[in-house]
Structures are given as C-alpha cells and as structure tokens.
Short mmCIF file of C-alpha atoms in Angstrom, two decimals:
data_model
loop_
_atom_site.label_atom_id
_atom_site.label_comp_id
_atom_site.label_asym_id
_atom_site.label_seq_id
_atom_site.Cartn_x
_atom_site.Cartn_y
_atom_site.Cartn_z
CA UNK Q 1 212.08 46.87 50.37
CA UNK Q 2 212.00 48.36 53.57
CA UNK Q 3 214.11 47.86 56.76
CA UNK Q 4 212.36 47.99 60.15
CA UNK Q 5 215.16 49.06 62.62
CA UNK Q 6 214.65 48.04 66.09
CA UNK Q 7 216.30 50.01 68.87
CA UNK Q 8 216.01 49.49 73.19
CA UNK Q 9 216.76 52.14 75.69
CA UNK Q 10 218.28 50.20 78.62
CA UNK Q 11 218.52 52.24 81.81
CA UNK Q 12 218.55 52.29 85.72
CA UNK Q 13 219.06 55.50 87.42
CA UNK Q 14 220.79 55.64 91.42
CA UNK Q 15 217.65 57.24 92.90
CA UNK Q 16 218.22 59.18 96.12
CA UNK Q 17 217.19 57.79 98.93
CA UNK Q 18 215.15 59.94 101.49
CA UNK Q 19 217.49 62.85 102.79
CA UNK Q 20 216.75 64.93 104.99
CA UNK Q 21 218.30 68.05 106.53
CA UNK Q 22 219.87 66.54 109.00
CA UNK Q 23 221.48 64.13 107.49
CA UNK Q 24 223.77 66.99 105.19
CA UNK Q 25 227.16 67.07 106.48
CA UNK Q 26 226.61 63.62 107.72
CA UNK Q 27 225.86 61.00 105.57
CA UNK Q 28 227.45 61.39 102.42
CA UNK Q 29 225.22 57.74 101.01
CA UNK Q 30 223.28 60.16 99.15
CA UNK Q 31 221.72 56.96 96.54
CA UNK Q 32 218.92 54.43 98.08
CA UNK Q 33 220.76 51.62 97.88
CA UNK Q 34 218.14 48.65 98.66
CA UNK Q 35 215.64 50.63 96.74
CA UNK Q 36 217.52 50.82 93.55
CA UNK Q 37 218.78 46.45 93.89
CA UNK Q 38 215.43 45.76 94.27
CA UNK Q 39 214.17 47.24 90.77
CA UNK Q 40 217.57 46.23 89.21
CA UNK Q 41 216.51 42.94 90.43
CA UNK Q 42 212.64 42.68 89.03
CA UNK Q 43 213.64 44.49 86.07
CA UNK Q 44 216.18 41.99 85.58
CA UNK Q 45 213.86 38.95 86.20
CA UNK Q 46 211.36 40.08 84.17
CA UNK Q 47 212.80 42.19 81.14
CA UNK Q 48 216.58 41.82 80.61
CA UNK Q 49 217.39 38.05 80.90
CA UNK Q 50 214.52 36.20 79.22
CA UNK Q 51 214.06 38.97 76.89
CA UNK Q 52 217.88 38.87 75.91
CA UNK Q 53 217.35 34.93 75.66
CA UNK Q 54 214.49 35.22 73.39
CA UNK Q 55 217.02 38.13 70.95
CA UNK Q 56 219.32 35.70 71.34
CA UNK Q 57 217.04 32.68 69.94
CA UNK Q 58 215.64 34.43 67.40
CA UNK Q 59 219.23 35.76 65.98
CA UNK Q 60 220.24 32.08 66.35
CA UNK Q 61 216.55 30.56 64.30
CA UNK Q 62 217.42 33.07 61.44
CA UNK Q 63 220.64 32.78 60.77
CA UNK Q 64 221.29 36.61 61.21
CA UNK Q 65 218.46 38.12 59.91
CA UNK Q 66 217.21 39.25 63.00
CA UNK Q 67 218.49 42.40 63.79
CA UNK Q 68 218.20 45.23 66.91
CA UNK Q 69 220.20 48.24 68.63
CA UNK Q 70 220.66 49.11 71.54
CA UNK Q 71 221.62 51.81 74.03
CA UNK Q 72 223.02 50.70 77.35
CA UNK Q 73 223.10 53.56 79.82
CA UNK Q 74 226.43 53.66 82.01
CA UNK Q 75 224.80 53.87 85.14
CA UNK Q 76 222.56 51.07 84.05
CA UNK Q 77 226.30 48.86 83.34
CA UNK Q 78 227.47 50.04 86.44
CA UNK Q 79 224.18 48.36 88.73
CA UNK Q 80 224.81 45.41 86.46
CA UNK Q 81 228.21 44.97 87.57
CA UNK Q 82 227.64 45.88 91.38
CA UNK Q 83 224.65 43.22 91.28
CA UNK Q 84 224.07 41.36 88.24
CA UNK Q 85 227.14 39.93 85.92
CA UNK Q 86 224.31 37.61 84.87
CA UNK Q 87 222.63 40.67 82.68
CA UNK Q 88 225.93 42.08 81.39
CA UNK Q 89 227.11 38.59 80.26
CA UNK Q 90 223.61 38.12 78.60
CA UNK Q 91 224.09 41.55 76.67
CA UNK Q 92 227.35 40.10 76.01
CA UNK Q 93 226.32 37.60 74.38
CA UNK Q 94 223.77 39.01 71.93
CA UNK Q 95 226.55 41.62 70.72
CA UNK Q 96 229.22 39.20 70.21
CA UNK Q 97 226.36 37.42 67.27
CA UNK Q 98 226.94 40.16 65.33
CA UNK Q 99 223.66 40.74 65.24
CA UNK Q 100 223.05 43.81 67.68
CA UNK Q 101 224.39 47.50 67.76
CA UNK Q 102 225.54 49.06 70.55
CA UNK Q 103 224.67 53.05 69.87
CA UNK Q 104 226.37 55.75 71.97
CA UNK Q 105 225.06 58.15 74.48
CA UNK Q 106 226.03 59.87 77.52
CA UNK Q 107 227.15 57.55 80.30
CA UNK Q 108 224.37 59.17 82.95
CA UNK Q 109 221.40 59.24 81.10
CA UNK Q 110 222.03 63.30 81.64
CA UNK Q 111 221.13 66.48 80.37
CA UNK Q 112 224.18 67.62 79.54
CA UNK Q 113 223.54 68.57 75.88
CA UNK Q 114 221.76 71.25 77.41
CA UNK Q 115 223.44 72.72 80.15
CA UNK Q 116 227.31 71.92 79.70
CA UNK Q 117 229.05 71.28 76.47
CA UNK Q 118 232.10 69.81 78.98
CA UNK Q 119 229.64 67.61 80.78
CA UNK Q 120 228.49 66.04 78.39
CA UNK Q 121 231.71 65.40 76.08
CA UNK Q 122 232.95 63.94 79.40
CA UNK Q 123 229.82 61.76 79.78
CA UNK Q 124 229.90 60.84 76.26
CA UNK Q 125 233.44 59.38 76.57
CA UNK Q 126 232.83 58.06 79.69
CA UNK Q 127 230.21 55.82 78.05
CA UNK Q 128 232.65 55.02 74.84
CA UNK Q 129 235.07 53.83 77.42
CA UNK Q 130 232.75 51.39 79.37
CA UNK Q 131 231.23 50.30 75.61
CA UNK Q 132 234.68 49.40 75.09
CA UNK Q 133 235.69 47.70 78.34
CA UNK Q 134 232.44 45.07 78.79
CA UNK Q 135 231.24 44.81 74.82
CA UNK Q 136 234.86 45.68 72.68
CA UNK Q 137 232.95 48.11 70.60
CA UNK Q 138 233.12 52.12 69.99
CA UNK Q 139 230.23 53.08 68.82
CA UNK Q 140 229.18 54.92 66.31
CA UNK Q 141 225.27 55.73 65.79
CA UNK Q 142 224.66 58.64 68.72
CA UNK Q 143 220.86 59.08 70.46
CA UNK Q 144 220.29 61.28 73.52
CA UNK Q 145 219.04 60.81 76.17
CA UNK Q 146 215.69 59.80 76.05
CA UNK Q 147 216.17 61.23 72.23
CA UNK Q 148 216.29 64.75 73.14
CA UNK Q 149 217.40 66.47 69.56
CA UNK Q 150 217.73 70.32 68.06
CA UNK Q 151 220.03 71.44 65.30
CA UNK Q 152 222.10 72.44 67.35
CA UNK Q 153 222.73 68.89 69.01
CA UNK Q 154 222.57 67.48 65.33
CA UNK Q 155 225.64 70.40 64.63
CA UNK Q 156 228.42 69.22 67.94
CA UNK Q 157 227.43 65.61 67.06
CA UNK Q 158 228.84 66.09 63.39
CA UNK Q 159 231.69 67.72 64.65
CA UNK Q 160 232.43 65.06 67.29
CA UNK Q 161 232.63 62.31 64.33
CA UNK Q 162 229.58 60.33 64.54
CA UNK Q 163 227.87 58.63 61.66
CA UNK Q 164 224.33 59.06 62.37
CA UNK Q 165 221.43 60.25 65.01
CA UNK Q 166 218.74 58.93 66.52
CA UNK Q 167 215.88 61.76 67.19
CA UNK Q 168 211.56 61.40 67.83
CA UNK Q 169 209.65 61.90 64.40
CA UNK Q 170 207.46 65.37 65.48
CA UNK Q 171 204.59 65.32 62.98
CA UNK Q 172 205.08 69.37 62.62
CA UNK Q 173 208.41 68.94 61.90
CA UNK Q 174 208.32 65.86 59.56
CA UNK Q 175 206.95 68.38 56.32
CA UNK Q 176 206.32 66.89 53.39
CA UNK Q 177 208.22 63.44 53.79
CA UNK Q 178 207.36 60.92 56.26
CA UNK Q 179 208.98 59.66 59.02
CA UNK Q 180 210.13 56.36 57.32
CA UNK Q 181 213.06 57.59 55.69
CA UNK Q 182 216.30 59.03 56.27
CA UNK Q 183 216.58 62.99 57.15
CA UNK Q 184 218.92 65.73 57.97
CA UNK Q 185 219.49 69.12 60.15
CA UNK Q 186 219.51 71.93 57.83
CA UNK Q 187 222.96 73.08 58.12
CA UNK Q 188 224.19 69.29 58.06
CA UNK Q 189 223.49 67.80 54.91
CA UNK Q 190 226.04 64.58 55.56
CA UNK Q 191 224.35 63.59 58.81
CA UNK Q 192 221.69 61.17 58.57
CA UNK Q 193 218.64 61.38 60.65
CA UNK Q 194 216.87 57.95 62.08
CA UNK Q 195 213.37 59.52 63.12
CA UNK Q 196 211.07 57.05 65.47
CA UNK Q 197 208.00 56.49 64.26
CA UNK Q 198 205.99 57.38 67.57
CA UNK Q 199 202.66 55.30 66.61
CA UNK Q 200 204.48 52.09 65.19
CA UNK Q 201 206.05 52.08 68.25
CA UNK Q 202 203.90 53.14 71.00
CA UNK Q 203 201.39 50.62 69.04
CA UNK Q 204 203.82 48.48 71.37
CA UNK Q 205 204.86 50.52 74.09
CA UNK Q 206 201.67 52.06 75.38
CA UNK Q 207 199.12 50.38 73.77
CA UNK Q 208 199.57 46.69 73.76
CA UNK Q 209 198.00 45.59 76.39
CA UNK Q 210 195.72 48.90 76.51
CA UNK Q 211 191.81 46.50 76.41
CA UNK Q 212 189.44 49.81 75.18
CA UNK Q 213 191.83 50.11 71.81
CA UNK Q 214 190.69 49.32 68.73
CA UNK Q 215 193.38 46.74 67.76
CA UNK Q 216 193.21 45.40 70.81
CA UNK Q 217 194.64 41.96 70.88
CA UNK Q 218 197.44 43.17 68.77
CA UNK Q 219 199.12 40.26 67.03
CA UNK Q 220 202.16 39.74 65.03
CA UNK Q 221 200.49 39.35 61.98
CA UNK Q 222 198.05 42.58 62.82
CA UNK Q 223 201.39 44.62 63.35
CA UNK Q 224 203.38 43.57 60.73
CA UNK Q 225 200.41 43.87 58.11
CA UNK Q 226 201.12 47.31 59.87
CA UNK Q 227 204.60 47.72 58.59
CA UNK Q 228 203.87 46.26 55.27
CA UNK Q 229 201.46 49.02 54.15
CA UNK Q 230 204.23 51.29 55.61
CA UNK Q 231 206.57 49.32 52.72
CA UNK Q 232 203.62 49.37 50.26
CA UNK Q 233 203.25 53.21 50.77
CA UNK Q 234 207.15 53.60 49.77
CA UNK Q 235 209.05 53.47 53.46
CA UNK Q 236 212.86 52.87 53.40
CA UNK Q 237 212.72 52.49 57.64
CA UNK Q 238 210.82 51.90 59.85
CA UNK Q 239 212.01 53.21 62.80
CA UNK Q 240 210.54 51.59 66.24
CA UNK Q 241 212.52 53.00 69.02
CA UNK Q 242 211.56 51.85 72.56
CA UNK Q 243 212.10 51.13 76.18
CA UNK Q 244 213.17 47.61 76.54
CA UNK Q 245 211.64 47.43 79.98
CA UNK Q 246 208.37 47.01 77.50
CA UNK Q 247 208.93 43.48 77.42
CA UNK Q 248 208.22 41.80 80.84
CA UNK Q 249 207.78 45.08 83.37
CA UNK Q 250 205.78 47.54 81.59
CA UNK Q 251 203.47 44.59 79.61
CA UNK Q 252 204.16 41.92 81.35
CA UNK Q 253 204.32 38.85 80.37
CA UNK Q 254 200.69 37.58 81.20
CA UNK Q 255 200.10 40.71 78.50
CA UNK Q 256 201.56 38.00 75.43
CA UNK Q 257 204.00 40.48 74.74
CA UNK Q 258 206.64 38.15 74.55
CA UNK Q 259 204.18 35.36 72.58
CA UNK Q 260 204.62 38.78 70.24
CA UNK Q 261 207.79 39.28 70.17
CA UNK Q 262 208.48 35.63 69.60
CA UNK Q 263 206.25 35.68 66.59
CA UNK Q 264 207.38 38.77 65.08
CA UNK Q 265 210.23 37.63 62.65
CA UNK Q 266 208.22 34.71 60.93
CA UNK Q 267 205.52 37.20 60.08
CA UNK Q 268 207.87 39.57 58.83
CA UNK Q 269 209.99 37.23 56.69
CA UNK Q 270 206.54 36.04 55.40
CA UNK Q 271 207.02 39.59 53.34
CA UNK Q 272 209.63 39.96 50.35
CA UNK Q 273 209.62 43.60 50.66
CA UNK Q 274 210.74 43.88 54.65
CA UNK Q 275 213.89 43.09 56.74
CA UNK Q 276 215.88 44.00 59.75
CA UNK Q 277 218.52 46.37 59.89
CA UNK Q 278 220.30 48.22 62.61
CA UNK Q 279 221.21 51.96 62.30
CA UNK Q 280 223.92 52.09 60.94
CA UNK Q 281 223.20 49.47 58.28
CA UNK Q 282 220.20 51.60 57.14
CA UNK Q 283 222.42 54.92 57.22
CA UNK Q 284 224.36 52.31 54.78
CA UNK Q 285 222.11 51.21 52.70
CA UNK Q 286 219.04 54.39 52.04
CA UNK Q 287 219.67 57.77 50.88
CA UNK Q 288 218.96 60.89 52.65
CA UNK Q 289 215.58 62.06 51.23
CA UNK Q 290 214.77 65.74 53.28
CA UNK Q 291 215.14 68.22 55.15
CA UNK Q 292 214.33 68.40 59.18
CA UNK Q 293 214.16 71.28 60.87
CA UNK Q 294 213.99 71.90 64.49
CA UNK Q 295 215.22 74.86 66.39
CA UNK Q 296 214.05 74.05 69.38
CA UNK Q 297 214.96 70.81 71.42
CA UNK Q 298 212.35 68.16 70.99
CA UNK Q 299 212.03 64.35 73.02
CA UNK Q 300 210.30 61.10 72.86
CA UNK Q 301 208.93 62.39 76.31
CA UNK Q 302 204.87 63.15 77.25
CA UNK Q 303 202.24 64.30 74.69
CA UNK Q 304 204.25 67.49 74.13
CA UNK Q 305 207.38 65.88 73.32
CA UNK Q 306 209.69 69.03 74.23
CA UNK Q 307 212.05 69.43 77.19
CA UNK Q 308 209.08 69.83 79.50
CA UNK Q 309 209.48 66.65 81.21
CA UNK Q 310 212.55 67.63 82.57
CA UNK Q 311 212.90 71.40 83.14
CA UNK Q 312 209.23 72.76 82.46
CA UNK Q 313 207.83 74.01 85.59
CA UNK Q 314 210.25 75.70 88.57
CA UNK Q 315 211.28 72.93 91.23
CA UNK Q 316 212.76 71.43 87.83
CA UNK Q 317 214.32 74.27 86.78
CA UNK Q 318 215.94 76.03 90.58
CA UNK Q 319 217.50 72.09 90.74
CA UNK Q 320 219.02 72.05 87.21
CA UNK Q 321 220.53 75.61 87.97
CA UNK Q 322 221.92 74.83 91.42
CA UNK Q 323 223.20 71.92 89.98
CA UNK Q 324 225.35 72.83 87.09
CA UNK Q 325 226.50 75.55 89.55
CA UNK Q 326 228.73 73.74 91.28
CA UNK Q 327 230.19 71.87 88.07
CA UNK Q 328 233.22 73.76 88.23
CA UNK Q 329 234.05 73.34 91.47
CA UNK Q 330 233.69 69.48 91.69
CA UNK Q 331 235.55 69.22 88.65
CA UNK Q 332 238.39 71.76 90.15
CA UNK Q 333 238.42 69.51 93.24
CA UNK Q 334 238.84 66.08 91.66
CA UNK Q 335 237.72 64.39 93.94
CA UNK Q 336 236.31 60.71 93.27
CA UNK Q 337 233.77 60.03 95.51
CA UNK Q 338 232.35 63.66 94.92
CA UNK Q 339 232.57 63.49 91.58
CA UNK Q 340 231.09 60.60 91.39
CA UNK Q 341 227.89 61.57 93.66
CA UNK Q 342 227.58 64.62 91.39
CA UNK Q 343 227.40 62.91 88.29
CA UNK Q 344 224.99 60.49 89.40
CA UNK Q 345 222.41 63.79 90.58
CA UNK Q 346 223.15 64.82 86.75
CA UNK Q 347 220.73 61.60 85.15
CA UNK Q 348 217.50 62.71 83.97
CA UNK Q 349 215.14 61.08 85.96
CA UNK Q 350 215.49 63.27 88.98
CA UNK Q 351 214.09 65.55 87.53
CA UNK Q 352 211.82 63.68 85.14
CA UNK Q 353 210.12 62.84 89.31
CA UNK Q 354 210.04 66.34 89.69
CA UNK Q 355 207.07 67.21 86.94
CA UNK Q 356 203.81 68.41 87.95
CA UNK Q 357 201.76 67.42 85.08
CA UNK Q 358 198.34 66.67 84.95
CA UNK Q 359 196.34 64.28 83.49
CA UNK Q 360 197.75 60.99 81.31
CA UNK Q 361 201.40 62.33 81.54
CA UNK Q 362 201.42 63.45 85.21
CA UNK Q 363 200.39 59.97 85.61
CA UNK Q 364 202.51 57.68 83.98
CA UNK Q 365 205.87 60.74 85.56
CA UNK Q 366 204.46 59.28 88.82
CA UNK Q 367 203.66 55.93 88.07
CA UNK Q 368 208.25 55.67 87.62
CA UNK Q 369 208.62 57.81 90.43
CA UNK Q 370 209.79 56.49 93.70
CA UNK Q 371 208.59 59.94 96.42
CA UNK Q 372 204.75 60.32 97.11
CA UNK Q 373 205.01 63.53 94.74
CA UNK Q 374 207.51 66.09 93.11
CA UNK Q 375 207.93 68.12 96.06
CA UNK Q 376 209.53 65.36 98.18
CA UNK Q 377 211.67 64.57 94.74
CA UNK Q 378 212.74 67.99 95.22
CA UNK Q 379 213.78 68.15 98.47
CA UNK Q 380 215.34 65.19 98.45
CA UNK Q 381 217.75 66.00 95.65
CA UNK Q 382 217.79 69.82 97.43
CA UNK Q 383 219.02 68.59 100.73
CA UNK Q 384 221.56 65.69 98.36
CA UNK Q 385 223.04 68.95 96.78
CA UNK Q 386 223.53 70.53 99.78
CA UNK Q 387 225.78 67.79 101.28
CA UNK Q 388 227.76 68.33 98.31
CA UNK Q 389 227.78 72.42 98.51
CA UNK Q 390 229.78 70.88 102.09
CA UNK Q 391 232.41 68.73 100.95
CA UNK Q 392 233.19 71.36 98.40
CA UNK Q 393 233.83 74.24 100.98
CA UNK Q 394 235.10 71.29 103.10
CA UNK Q 395 238.27 70.94 100.19
CA UNK Q 396 238.47 74.75 99.01
CA UNK Q 397 237.20 76.63 101.72
CA UNK Q 398 234.68 79.56 101.45
CA UNK Q 399 236.60 82.09 99.43
CA UNK Q 400 237.01 79.27 96.68
CA UNK Q 401 233.47 78.49 96.55
CA UNK Q 402 232.75 82.44 95.72
CA UNK Q 403 234.88 81.73 92.92
CA UNK Q 404 234.21 78.20 91.31
CA UNK Q 405 230.13 78.15 92.60
CA UNK Q 406 229.22 80.69 89.85
CA UNK Q 407 228.41 79.08 87.23
CA UNK Q 408 224.21 79.84 85.96
CA UNK Q 409 222.91 76.85 84.20
CA UNK Q 410 220.17 78.28 81.65
CA UNK Q 411 216.60 77.74 82.51
#
C-alpha cells in the first residue's frame, strides 16, 4: 500500500504600492489596496471557490476516502476576511468534513526562520491563533515558507512540539532512499520529514498545459498509473505538494485541470495499492526509513531549490538587512499600525520580486511581480522602509534609534 498525500499552499501577499520618495513621512498607506483586492477577487473566483467546491464534492462522493491538506497564510486569511468572507466559509466547510488537515507556518509567509528566532516564533503563534479562530484547530505538522528547510530548522521545530515537517525532496540530498518515504534529520531521529516528489508535483503544477511536453495531454488515468508504479517500487507516501492556484489560476479551467482533478480519485481507487492520507495520517502510519541531511537551507523555488529566489542578490540582501534592523525598535514601540506594516513587509514575496535571474526562473519571477522590474520592486520597498524609520524616529527620537536600530541581519 502507498498513500497519496496532497498538500496545497494558499497565500496572498500585501503588495507594496508605487511608493515614491515624496510619500515618505506623508503617506502611511504603504500597500496597494486596489491591486490586492483585484488579484484576490480574480483568484477567489477562478481558483479558491471552484476548487474548494470540487474538493468538497469529492470528499462527499468518496465518503471520506479522499483527503487533502492546506497551509493558509494569515495574510491571505486577513484579506479573505476583509474582502471575500465567502472564501473563508468555503474553507471552513472543507475543514468541517474532517478530511482536510491544516498545517502550521508563519502568519506572514516570511523568511523569519532565517533572520530572527523571535519574529519566527511570534509569527508561528499568530498563525496558530488564526487557525484556532477561523477553524477551531491547532496544527501539529509544520511547513515553512516555500518549503524552506534545513537541519537546524528541524531541531527548532522539534523543540516547539510539532510532530512533523514538510520539505522539498532534493535529489542530491535524498541519497540511497526514495523521496517516497518518511525521513528524519541527522540529529532528530523522532522528527518525520515528508519530502515533496517534485517530478510528480511539477507534472501538474508546471507541465499540465505544456503542449510541447511528451506526456501532453496528461490524463488522470495516466497520472495515477505513474503513482501506481511508485507503489510497485516500494513507495510508502507519494507527496504531491502544490500551490493551490495551480487549479484555475496558473492552469486555467480551459486547460482541463478541474476535469483532471475530478477524475483523479476514481482512478486512484481502481488500485488496491493506493489510498489518500493527510500528513498526520502518513506520520502515524509509516515508519521512518532513513536520514535526510540538509546542512544548508533548501526550498521548492527555482532550479536551484535554495534561497536564491529571495536573498541571492545585493538588492535582496540589503533590503532584508534594513528591514530586520528595525525589529527591536518596532517591537519596543509596540504601536499596532507600525508593527502590522513591518510584519507585512517581512512577507517573502517582496524579495521574490527583486530577483534578477534570467531564463525560465527569471520569467516566473517576473510573471508574478506587479512591478516592471526588480529595481522598481526594491525602490518601492526601500521607500516604505524609510517611512517606517521616520515613524520610529517620531516615537523614540534619534537617540532611541541609535540604541535600538542596531541589528545586522545575516547576509
């Protein structure tokens, strides 16, 4: 028997508006409300609502045998609550079936695990509170922003009491074992790792509508035949981790992606060797079969699957250094608006937009960016930081800034 573990990321950032140098100290509205609402409406109508309805129907049709997991960021929930409460209601209906697991992550989908233990723990607590408020659940399995993972992070997560972690299955790190089984970090034998099968995940996320792909058009029957082959070759868990916007947004309804998803469970249940499980059920069912050693941080982004999507160039490093240099001051002041703005600027997307890569990876970055180029993304963020620094000075004075704004974030 092998289990299919579907996990979907749900996230929407607060994008910084075209914030000019002459806005500093005069305009405290840093974020592009019209754009953020427009994008949210589009994704809600094309992805969240129809995909949630389809998942609900499948769970009902197969009497609970079809199961999935989500991580829903706090900043996405906040925007749903402000503009699209119908999306929250549709997720609540899914969770109420008992066949949907919600995972833990940072509320602001940030890089804080790399830059500040204090902010990381604070945003984890904020996210847990949001899950309890909206859904009445406390997540027990952790996924970091964009599957950022390392041995050190695993130790921290184990100390915080989580019972498992999701991570990217990096071929060079997998070694003699398949990605299709539970692993553990070198120094934390009791911490199960669920590794993303990137090939089977990307077949849906990136190649589904690629007419030049040799497996196009991909049918549910063909895809499940691949899954069954993994089971035949000894898989325990086949982890298919995707951005939820794959369904209806990245892969539009016209590509047949919803028809593919609708047909998938029936094809799976044709095989006695396959079923669906949530991450917690995978952890409870299967043994840990080997070590997964990741001394340097990995992620699921770009060809390199490292941190270069967010902190690989001088623009990104300087922006992150300047942002985290304000941490002590904004927490010390405790002003709710200032702190909220600062936290929203920790969201990883701002630094993703500053990426200067070329080729296919660079094209993906530019596709998701609302700015004409990385320099514009950097400029608007740096101007927004200058406004935060002005507000800090208004609260505590220049001498206070010299005492508190001293943190040098790692490069």
